[in-house]
PDB file of C-alpha atoms in Angstrom:
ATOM      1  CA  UNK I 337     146.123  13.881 308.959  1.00 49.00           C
ATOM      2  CA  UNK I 338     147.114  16.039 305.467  1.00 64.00           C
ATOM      3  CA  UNK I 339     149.294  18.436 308.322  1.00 83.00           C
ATOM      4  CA  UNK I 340     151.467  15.243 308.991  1.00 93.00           C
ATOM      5  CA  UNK I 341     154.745  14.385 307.602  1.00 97.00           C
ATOM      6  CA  UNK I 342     155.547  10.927 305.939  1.00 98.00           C
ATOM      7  CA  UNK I 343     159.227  10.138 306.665  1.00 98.00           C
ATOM      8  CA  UNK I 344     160.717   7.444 304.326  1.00 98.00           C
ATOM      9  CA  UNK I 345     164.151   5.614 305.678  1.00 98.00           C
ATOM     10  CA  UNK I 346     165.339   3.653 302.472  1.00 97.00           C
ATOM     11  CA  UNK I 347     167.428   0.517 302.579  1.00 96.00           C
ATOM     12  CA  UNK I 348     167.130  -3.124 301.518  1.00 96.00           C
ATOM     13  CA  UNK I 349     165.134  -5.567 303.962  1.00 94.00           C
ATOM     14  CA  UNK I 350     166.745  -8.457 305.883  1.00 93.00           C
ATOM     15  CA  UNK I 351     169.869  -8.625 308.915  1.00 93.00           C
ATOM     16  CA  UNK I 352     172.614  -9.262 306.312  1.00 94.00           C
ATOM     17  CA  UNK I 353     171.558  -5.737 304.679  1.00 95.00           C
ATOM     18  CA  UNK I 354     171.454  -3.881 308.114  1.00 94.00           C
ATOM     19  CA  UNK I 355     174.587  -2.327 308.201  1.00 95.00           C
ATOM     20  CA  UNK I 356     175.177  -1.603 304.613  1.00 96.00           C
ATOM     21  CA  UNK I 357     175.775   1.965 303.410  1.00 96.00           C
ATOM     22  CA  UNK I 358     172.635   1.722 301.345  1.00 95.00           C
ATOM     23  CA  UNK I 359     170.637   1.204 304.761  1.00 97.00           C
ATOM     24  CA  UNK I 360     171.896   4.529 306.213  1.00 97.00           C
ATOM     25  CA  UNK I 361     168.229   5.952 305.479  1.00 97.00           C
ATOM     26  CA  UNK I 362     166.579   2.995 307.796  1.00 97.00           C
ATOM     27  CA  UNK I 363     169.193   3.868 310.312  1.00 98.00           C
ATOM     28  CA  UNK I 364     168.306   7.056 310.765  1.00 98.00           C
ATOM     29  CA  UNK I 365     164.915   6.212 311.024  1.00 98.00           C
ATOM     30  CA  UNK I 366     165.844   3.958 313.698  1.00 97.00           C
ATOM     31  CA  UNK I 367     167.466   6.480 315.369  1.00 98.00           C
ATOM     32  CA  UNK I 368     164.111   9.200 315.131  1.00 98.00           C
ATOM     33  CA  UNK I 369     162.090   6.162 316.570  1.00 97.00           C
ATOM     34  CA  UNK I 370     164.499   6.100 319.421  1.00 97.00           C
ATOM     35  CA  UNK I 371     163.475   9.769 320.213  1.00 96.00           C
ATOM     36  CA  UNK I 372     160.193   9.625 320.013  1.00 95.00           C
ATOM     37  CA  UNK I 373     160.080   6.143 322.249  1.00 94.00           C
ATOM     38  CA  UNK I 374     158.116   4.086 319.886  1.00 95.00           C
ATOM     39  CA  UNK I 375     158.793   1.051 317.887  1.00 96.00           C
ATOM     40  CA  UNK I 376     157.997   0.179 314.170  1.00 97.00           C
ATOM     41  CA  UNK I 377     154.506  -1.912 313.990  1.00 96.00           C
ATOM     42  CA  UNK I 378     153.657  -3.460 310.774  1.00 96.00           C
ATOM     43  CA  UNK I 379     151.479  -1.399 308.507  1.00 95.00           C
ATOM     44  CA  UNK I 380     148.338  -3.020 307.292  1.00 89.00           C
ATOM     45  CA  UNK I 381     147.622  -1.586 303.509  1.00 85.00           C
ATOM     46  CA  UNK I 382     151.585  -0.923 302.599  1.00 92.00           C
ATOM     47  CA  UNK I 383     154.569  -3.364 302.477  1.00 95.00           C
ATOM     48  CA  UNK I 384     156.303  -1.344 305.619  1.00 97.00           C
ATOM     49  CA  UNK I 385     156.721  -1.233 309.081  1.00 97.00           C
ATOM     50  CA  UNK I 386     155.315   2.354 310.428  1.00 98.00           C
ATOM     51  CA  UNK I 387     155.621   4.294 313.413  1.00 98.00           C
ATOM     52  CA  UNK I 388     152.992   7.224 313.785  1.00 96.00           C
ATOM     53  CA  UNK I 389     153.918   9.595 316.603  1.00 95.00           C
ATOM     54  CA  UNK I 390     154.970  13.810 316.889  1.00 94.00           C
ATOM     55  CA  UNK I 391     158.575  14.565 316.254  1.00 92.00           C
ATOM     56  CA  UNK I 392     159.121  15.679 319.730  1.00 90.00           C
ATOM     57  CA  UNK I 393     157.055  16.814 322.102  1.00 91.00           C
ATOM     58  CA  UNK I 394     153.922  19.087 321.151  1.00 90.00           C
ATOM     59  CA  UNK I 395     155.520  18.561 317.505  1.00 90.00           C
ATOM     60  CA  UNK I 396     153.677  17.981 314.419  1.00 91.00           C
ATOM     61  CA  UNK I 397     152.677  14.449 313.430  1.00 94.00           C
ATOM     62  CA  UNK I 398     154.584  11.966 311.436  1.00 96.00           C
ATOM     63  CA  UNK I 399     154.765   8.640 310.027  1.00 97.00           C
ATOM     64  CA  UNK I 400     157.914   7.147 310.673  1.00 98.00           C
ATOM     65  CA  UNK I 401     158.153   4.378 307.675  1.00 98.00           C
ATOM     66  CA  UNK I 402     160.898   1.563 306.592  1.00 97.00           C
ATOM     67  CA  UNK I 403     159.744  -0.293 303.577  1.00 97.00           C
ATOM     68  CA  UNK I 404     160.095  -4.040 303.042  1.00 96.00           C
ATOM     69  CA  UNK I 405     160.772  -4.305 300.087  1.00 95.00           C
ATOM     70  CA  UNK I 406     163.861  -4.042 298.244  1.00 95.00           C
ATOM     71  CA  UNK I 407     165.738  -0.405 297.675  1.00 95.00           C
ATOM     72  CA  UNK I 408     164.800  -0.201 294.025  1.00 94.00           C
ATOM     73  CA  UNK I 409     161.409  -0.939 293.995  1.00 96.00           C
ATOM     74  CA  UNK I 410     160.222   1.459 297.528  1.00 97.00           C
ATOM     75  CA  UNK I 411     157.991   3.308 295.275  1.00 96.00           C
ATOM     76  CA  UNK I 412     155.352   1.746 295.733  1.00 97.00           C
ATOM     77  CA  UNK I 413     154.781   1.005 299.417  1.00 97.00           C
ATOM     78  CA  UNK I 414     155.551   5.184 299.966  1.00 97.00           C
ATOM     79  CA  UNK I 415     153.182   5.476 297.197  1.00 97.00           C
ATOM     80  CA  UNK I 416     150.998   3.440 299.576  1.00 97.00           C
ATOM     81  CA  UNK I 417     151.195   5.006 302.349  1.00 97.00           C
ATOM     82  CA  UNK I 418     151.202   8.578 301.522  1.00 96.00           C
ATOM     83  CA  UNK I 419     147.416   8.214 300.207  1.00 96.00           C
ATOM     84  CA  UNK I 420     146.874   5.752 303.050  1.00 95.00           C
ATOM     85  CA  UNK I 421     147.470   8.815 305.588  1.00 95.00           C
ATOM     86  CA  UNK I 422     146.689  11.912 303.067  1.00 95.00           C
ATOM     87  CA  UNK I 423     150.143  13.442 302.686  1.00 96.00           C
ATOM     88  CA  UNK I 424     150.929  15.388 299.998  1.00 94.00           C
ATOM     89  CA  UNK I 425     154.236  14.911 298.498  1.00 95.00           C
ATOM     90  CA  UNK I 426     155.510  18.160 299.824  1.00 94.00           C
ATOM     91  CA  UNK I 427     155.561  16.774 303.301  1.00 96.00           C
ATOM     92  CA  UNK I 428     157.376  13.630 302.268  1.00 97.00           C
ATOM     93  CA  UNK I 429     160.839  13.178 303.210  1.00 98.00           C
ATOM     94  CA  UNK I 430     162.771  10.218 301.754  1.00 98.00           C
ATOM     95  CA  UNK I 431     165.940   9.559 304.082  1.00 98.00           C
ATOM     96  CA  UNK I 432     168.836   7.753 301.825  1.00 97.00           C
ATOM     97  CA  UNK I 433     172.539   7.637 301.241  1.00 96.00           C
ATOM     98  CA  UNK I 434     174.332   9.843 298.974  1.00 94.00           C
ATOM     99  CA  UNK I 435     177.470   8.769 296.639  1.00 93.00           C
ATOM    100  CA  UNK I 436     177.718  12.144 295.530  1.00 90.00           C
ATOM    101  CA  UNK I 437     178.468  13.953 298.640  1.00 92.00           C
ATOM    102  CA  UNK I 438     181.654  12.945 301.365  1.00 93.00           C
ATOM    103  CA  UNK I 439     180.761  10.413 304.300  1.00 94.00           C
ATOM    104  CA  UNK I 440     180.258  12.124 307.189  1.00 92.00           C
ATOM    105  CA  UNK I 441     177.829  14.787 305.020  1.00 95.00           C
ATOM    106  CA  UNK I 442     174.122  15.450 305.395  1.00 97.00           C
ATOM    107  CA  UNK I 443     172.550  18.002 302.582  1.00 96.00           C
ATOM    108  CA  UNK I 444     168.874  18.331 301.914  1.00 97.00           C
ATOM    109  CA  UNK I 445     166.900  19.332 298.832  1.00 96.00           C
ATOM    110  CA  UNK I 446     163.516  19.366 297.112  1.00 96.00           C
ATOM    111  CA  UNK I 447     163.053  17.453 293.933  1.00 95.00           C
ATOM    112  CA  UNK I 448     165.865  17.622 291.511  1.00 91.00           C
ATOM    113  CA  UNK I 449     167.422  14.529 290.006  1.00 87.00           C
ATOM    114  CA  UNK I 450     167.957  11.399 291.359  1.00 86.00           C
ATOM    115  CA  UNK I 451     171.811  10.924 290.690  1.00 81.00           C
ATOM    116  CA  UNK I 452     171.270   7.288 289.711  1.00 83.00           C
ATOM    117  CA  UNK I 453     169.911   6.424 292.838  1.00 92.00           C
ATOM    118  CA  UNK I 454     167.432   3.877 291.825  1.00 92.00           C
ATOM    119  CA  UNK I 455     165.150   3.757 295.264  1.00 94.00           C
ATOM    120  CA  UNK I 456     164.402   7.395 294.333  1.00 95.00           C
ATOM    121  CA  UNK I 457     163.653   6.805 290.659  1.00 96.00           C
ATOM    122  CA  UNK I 458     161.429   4.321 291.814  1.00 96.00           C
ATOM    123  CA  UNK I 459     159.501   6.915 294.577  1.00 97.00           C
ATOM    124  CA  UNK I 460     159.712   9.656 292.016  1.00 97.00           C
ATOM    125  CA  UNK I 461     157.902   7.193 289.370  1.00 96.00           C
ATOM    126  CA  UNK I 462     155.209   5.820 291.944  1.00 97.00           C
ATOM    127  CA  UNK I 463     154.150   9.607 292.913  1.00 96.00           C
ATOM    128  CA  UNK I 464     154.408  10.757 289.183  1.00 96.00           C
ATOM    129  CA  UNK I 465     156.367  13.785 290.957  1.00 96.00           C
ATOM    130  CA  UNK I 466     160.365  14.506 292.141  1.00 96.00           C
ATOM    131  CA  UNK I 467     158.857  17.218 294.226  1.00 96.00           C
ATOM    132  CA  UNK I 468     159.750  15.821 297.188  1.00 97.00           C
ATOM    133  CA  UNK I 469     162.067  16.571 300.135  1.00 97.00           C
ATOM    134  CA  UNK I 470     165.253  14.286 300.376  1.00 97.00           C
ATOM    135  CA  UNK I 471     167.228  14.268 303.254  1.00 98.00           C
ATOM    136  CA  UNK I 472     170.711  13.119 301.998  1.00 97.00           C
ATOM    137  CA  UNK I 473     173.061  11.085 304.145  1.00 97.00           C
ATOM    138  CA  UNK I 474     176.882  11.151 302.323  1.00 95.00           C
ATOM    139  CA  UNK I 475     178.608   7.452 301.880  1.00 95.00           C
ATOM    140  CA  UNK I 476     181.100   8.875 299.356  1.00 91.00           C
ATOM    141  CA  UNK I 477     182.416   7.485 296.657  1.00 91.00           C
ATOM    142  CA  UNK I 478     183.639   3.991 295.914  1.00 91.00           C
ATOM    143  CA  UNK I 479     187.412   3.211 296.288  1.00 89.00           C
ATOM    144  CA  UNK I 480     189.412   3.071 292.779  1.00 89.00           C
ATOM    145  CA  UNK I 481     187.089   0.803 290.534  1.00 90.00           C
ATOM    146  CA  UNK I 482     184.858  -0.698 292.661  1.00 90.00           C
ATOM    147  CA  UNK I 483     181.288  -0.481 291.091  1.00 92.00           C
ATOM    148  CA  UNK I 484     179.061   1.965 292.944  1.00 90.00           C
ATOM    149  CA  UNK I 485     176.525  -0.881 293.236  1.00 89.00           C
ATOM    150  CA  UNK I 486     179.356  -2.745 295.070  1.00 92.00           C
ATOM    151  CA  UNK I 487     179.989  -0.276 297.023  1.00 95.00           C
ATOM    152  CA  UNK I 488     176.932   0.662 298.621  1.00 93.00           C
ATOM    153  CA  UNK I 489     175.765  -2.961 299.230  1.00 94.00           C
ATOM    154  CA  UNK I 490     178.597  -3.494 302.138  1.00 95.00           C
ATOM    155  CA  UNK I 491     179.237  -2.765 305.328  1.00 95.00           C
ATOM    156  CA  UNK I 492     180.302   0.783 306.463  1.00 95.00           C
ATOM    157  CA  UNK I 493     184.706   0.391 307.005  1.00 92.00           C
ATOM    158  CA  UNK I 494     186.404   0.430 310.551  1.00 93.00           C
ATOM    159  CA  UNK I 495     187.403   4.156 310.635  1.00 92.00           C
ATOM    160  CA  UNK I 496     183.158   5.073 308.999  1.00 94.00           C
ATOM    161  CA  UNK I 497     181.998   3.167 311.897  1.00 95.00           C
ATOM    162  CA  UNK I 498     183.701   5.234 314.368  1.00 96.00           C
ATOM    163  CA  UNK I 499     181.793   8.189 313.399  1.00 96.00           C
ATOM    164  CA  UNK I 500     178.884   6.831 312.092  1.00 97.00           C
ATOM    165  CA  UNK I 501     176.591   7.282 314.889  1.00 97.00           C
ATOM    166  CA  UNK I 502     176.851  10.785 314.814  1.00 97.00           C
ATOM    167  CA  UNK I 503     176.030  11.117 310.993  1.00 97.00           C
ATOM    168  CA  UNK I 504     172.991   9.255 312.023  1.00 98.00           C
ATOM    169  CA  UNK I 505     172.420  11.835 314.541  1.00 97.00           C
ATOM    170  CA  UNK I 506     173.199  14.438 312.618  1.00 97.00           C
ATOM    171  CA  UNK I 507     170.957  13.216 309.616  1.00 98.00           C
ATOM    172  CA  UNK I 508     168.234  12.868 312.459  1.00 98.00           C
ATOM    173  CA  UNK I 509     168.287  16.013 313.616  1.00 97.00           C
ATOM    174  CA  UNK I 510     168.412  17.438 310.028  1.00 97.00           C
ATOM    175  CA  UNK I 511     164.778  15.948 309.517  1.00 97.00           C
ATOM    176  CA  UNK I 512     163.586  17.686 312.840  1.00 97.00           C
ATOM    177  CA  UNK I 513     165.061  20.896 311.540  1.00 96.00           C
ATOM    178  CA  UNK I 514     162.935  20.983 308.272  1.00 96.00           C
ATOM    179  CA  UNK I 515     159.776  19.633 310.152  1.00 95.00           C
ATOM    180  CA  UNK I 516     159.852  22.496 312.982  1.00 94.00           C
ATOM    181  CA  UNK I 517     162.176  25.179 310.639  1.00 95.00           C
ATOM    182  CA  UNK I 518     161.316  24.611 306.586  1.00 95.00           C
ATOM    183  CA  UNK I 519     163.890  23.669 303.625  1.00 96.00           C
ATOM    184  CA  UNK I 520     165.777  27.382 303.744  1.00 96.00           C
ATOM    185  CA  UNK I 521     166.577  27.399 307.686  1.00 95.00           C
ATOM    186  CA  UNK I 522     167.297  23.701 307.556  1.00 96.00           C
ATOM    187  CA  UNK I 523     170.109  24.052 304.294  1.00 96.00           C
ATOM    188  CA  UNK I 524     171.558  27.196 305.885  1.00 95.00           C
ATOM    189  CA  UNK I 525     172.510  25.161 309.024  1.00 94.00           C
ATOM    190  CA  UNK I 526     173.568  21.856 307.784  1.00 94.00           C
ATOM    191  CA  UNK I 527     174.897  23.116 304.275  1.00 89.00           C
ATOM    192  CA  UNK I 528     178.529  25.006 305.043  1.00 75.00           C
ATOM    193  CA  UNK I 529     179.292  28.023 303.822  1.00 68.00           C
ATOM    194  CA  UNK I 530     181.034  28.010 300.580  1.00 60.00           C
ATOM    195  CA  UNK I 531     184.706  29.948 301.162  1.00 48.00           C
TER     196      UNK I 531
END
């Protein structure tokens, strides 16, 4: 199954977590489920719940995958399950929010840093690699003082909610695009020209 991709939604575990902007990754993933009509099943040899399908139809393979463990420590069940199914890190995508990039944003990139983001120090440690594909959903930054850890661990506001479900979609659609397309064609539609 090495021609499958491994799709990682990050977030924390647990209902009072669910609509935090730190679980935007595991909403996404929700959302990609949706489309491909399957639900998340418990994964035998990796603290997650997987879903193993094709993208769309006559697409390429994937494992859909939410750990259950906490945000900073996800390294290990992706760790898990990318030898479980034989996917190189190349074909991994870890799906998570962004503080560095306005709400309502989705950018995508290969390796690079991890801007503090400590569920993708923990991946990048795990695979002894950052070459990895990151599909970044943007939260924005915290209001005033408000500690970024603060920040990301509560609910989306009123007017974020409004137009969440489309950044889910777009963010969604963003991981079909570099599964059927590749990184380039993928950036070059959901990355705006620069004026």
């Amino acid at each position: 199954m090495t021609d499958a991709w491994l799709i990682v939604g990050l977030g924390n575990p647990g209902a009072e977590y669910s609509g935090n902007r730190h679980n935007v990754g595991q909403m996404v993933l929700d959302e990609l489920a949706s489309r491909m009509g399957g639900k998340f099943a418990a994964h035998k040899g990796a603290r997650a719940v997987v879903l193993e399908g094709r993208l769309w139809p006559g697409g390429p393979r994937a494992v859909l995958a939410k750990p259950l463990t906490y945000m900073n420590v996800s390294g290990g069940p992706t760790s898990a399950l990318a030898k479980y199914y034989g996917i190189d890190p190349a074909r991994l995508v870890a799906v998570h929010d962004e503080l560095d990039i306005p709400f309502n944003t989705v950018r995508l990139k290969l390796g690079g840093g991890e801007g503090g983001h400590n569920g993708l120090r923990d991946i990048s440690k795990a695979l002894a690699t950052k070459d990895y594909l990151r599909v970044r959903v943007g939260v924005g930054r915290p209001p005033g003082r408000m500690d970024a850890a603060d920040f990301v661990l509560r609910d989306f506001g009123t007017a974020e909610k409004k137009d969440l479900p489309f950044l889910i979609d777009e963010a969604a659609d963003a991981v079909e695009t570099l599964a059927r397309e590749g990184l380039p064609a993928a950036q070059q539609k959901f990355h705006p020209a620069k004026a």
